[in-house]
Amino acid sequence: ALQDQAMALETERRRNVELRRIEAALRRLAEGEFGYCLGCGEVIETKRLELDPTAPQCVDCAAG
């Protein structure tokens, strides 16, 4: 029962994180800043955004 509860809490936490990422991406879209890295300001590669449209950083900044 404790393991099931822990799994349910983790699932809920992950959902909340994903929801926040989606909301942030929608804000960037509305502000005309979608697709630009929050770290360096450069354009985020199209392939990266195709894989994860909520990515807030380019590959270099995300790795750094």
PDB file of C-alpha atoms in Angstrom:
ATOM      1  CA  ALA A   1       0.000   0.000   0.000  1.00  0.00           C
ATOM      2  CA  LEU A   2       2.832   2.397   0.843  1.00  0.00           C
ATOM      3  CA  GLN A   3       4.552   1.662  -2.453  1.00  0.00           C
ATOM      4  CA  ASP A   4       1.303   2.317  -4.360  1.00  0.00           C
ATOM      5  CA  GLN A   5       0.883   5.601  -2.521  1.00  0.00           C
ATOM      6  CA  ALA A   6       4.464   6.633  -3.282  1.00  0.00           C
ATOM      7  CA  MET A   7       3.988   5.774  -6.952  1.00  0.00           C
ATOM      8  CA  ALA A   8       0.754   7.785  -7.095  1.00  0.00           C
ATOM      9  CA  LEU A   9       2.468  10.803  -5.521  1.00  0.00           C
ATOM     10  CA  GLU A  10       5.360  10.602  -7.971  1.00  0.00           C
ATOM     11  CA  THR A  11       2.964  10.334 -10.915  1.00  0.00           C
ATOM     12  CA  GLU A  12       1.104  13.408  -9.693  1.00  0.00           C
ATOM     13  CA  ARG A  13       4.375  15.309  -9.238  1.00  0.00           C
ATOM     14  CA  ARG A  14       5.449  14.476 -12.792  1.00  0.00           C
ATOM     15  CA  ARG A  15       2.088  15.584 -14.161  1.00  0.00           C
ATOM     16  CA  ASN A  16       2.429  18.900 -12.351  1.00  0.00           C
ATOM     17  CA  VAL A  17       5.953  19.432 -13.692  1.00  0.00           C
ATOM     18  CA  GLU A  18       4.794  18.713 -17.239  1.00  0.00           C
ATOM     19  CA  LEU A  19       1.814  21.031 -16.844  1.00  0.00           C
ATOM     20  CA  ARG A  20       4.100  23.857 -15.674  1.00  0.00           C
ATOM     21  CA  ARG A  21       6.413  23.253 -18.662  1.00  0.00           C
ATOM     22  CA  ILE A  22       3.445  23.408 -21.054  1.00  0.00           C
ATOM     23  CA  GLU A  23       2.101  26.574 -19.449  1.00  0.00           C
ATOM     24  CA  ALA A  24       5.535  28.207 -19.682  1.00  0.00           C
ATOM     25  CA  ALA A  25       5.845  27.248 -23.360  1.00  0.00           C
ATOM     26  CA  LEU A  26       2.397  28.712 -24.054  1.00  0.00           C
ATOM     27  CA  ARG A  27       3.427  31.959 -22.318  1.00  0.00           C
ATOM     28  CA  ARG A  28       6.581  32.131 -24.456  1.00  0.00           C
ATOM     29  CA  LEU A  29       4.436  31.541 -27.544  1.00  0.00           C
ATOM     30  CA  ALA A  30       2.016  34.335 -26.581  1.00  0.00           C
ATOM     31  CA  GLU A  31       4.937  36.687 -25.909  1.00  0.00           C
ATOM     32  CA  GLY A  32       6.619  35.876 -29.223  1.00  0.00           C
ATOM     33  CA  GLU A  33       9.586  34.277 -27.488  1.00  0.00           C
ATOM     34  CA  PHE A  34       8.850  30.630 -28.229  1.00  0.00           C
ATOM     35  CA  GLY A  35      11.778  28.832 -29.822  1.00  0.00           C
ATOM     36  CA  TYR A  36      14.434  31.041 -28.279  1.00  0.00           C
ATOM     37  CA  CYS A  37      16.726  29.716 -25.561  1.00  0.00           C
ATOM     38  CA  LEU A  38      16.140  31.190 -22.112  1.00  0.00           C
ATOM     39  CA  GLY A  39      19.843  30.790 -21.382  1.00  0.00           C
ATOM     40  CA  CYS A  40      21.624  32.345 -24.358  1.00  0.00           C
ATOM     41  CA  GLY A  41      18.782  33.795 -26.432  1.00  0.00           C
ATOM     42  CA  GLU A  42      19.718  31.830 -29.551  1.00  0.00           C
ATOM     43  CA  VAL A  43      17.174  29.889 -31.611  1.00  0.00           C
ATOM     44  CA  ILE A  44      16.474  26.401 -30.271  1.00  0.00           C
ATOM     45  CA  GLU A  45      17.039  23.769 -32.960  1.00  0.00           C
ATOM     46  CA  THR A  46      13.855  22.656 -34.732  1.00  0.00           C
ATOM     47  CA  LYS A  47      14.601  18.968 -34.081  1.00  0.00           C
ATOM     48  CA  ARG A  48      14.818  19.664 -30.343  1.00  0.00           C
ATOM     49  CA  LEU A  49      11.467  21.446 -30.361  1.00  0.00           C
ATOM     50  CA  GLU A  50       9.917  18.657 -32.430  1.00  0.00           C
ATOM     51  CA  LEU A  51      11.011  16.157 -29.779  1.00  0.00           C
ATOM     52  CA  ASP A  52      10.008  18.399 -26.866  1.00  0.00           C
ATOM     53  CA  PRO A  53       8.006  21.537 -27.673  1.00  0.00           C
ATOM     54  CA  THR A  54       8.315  22.625 -24.051  1.00  0.00           C
ATOM     55  CA  ALA A  55      12.135  22.742 -24.127  1.00  0.00           C
ATOM     56  CA  PRO A  56      13.141  26.138 -22.711  1.00  0.00           C
ATOM     57  CA  GLN A  57      16.843  25.882 -23.609  1.00  0.00           C
ATOM     58  CA  CYS A  58      19.075  24.928 -26.503  1.00  0.00           C
ATOM     59  CA  VAL A  59      21.110  21.743 -26.236  1.00  0.00           C
ATOM     60  CA  ASP A  60      24.280  23.597 -25.224  1.00  0.00           C
ATOM     61  CA  CYS A  61      22.653  25.532 -22.384  1.00  0.00           C
ATOM     62  CA  ALA A  62      20.695  22.492 -21.182  1.00  0.00           C
ATOM     63  CA  ALA A  63      23.924  20.490 -21.011  1.00  0.00           C
ATOM     64  CA  GLY A  64      25.932  23.286 -19.416  1.00  0.00           C
TER      65      GLY A  64
END
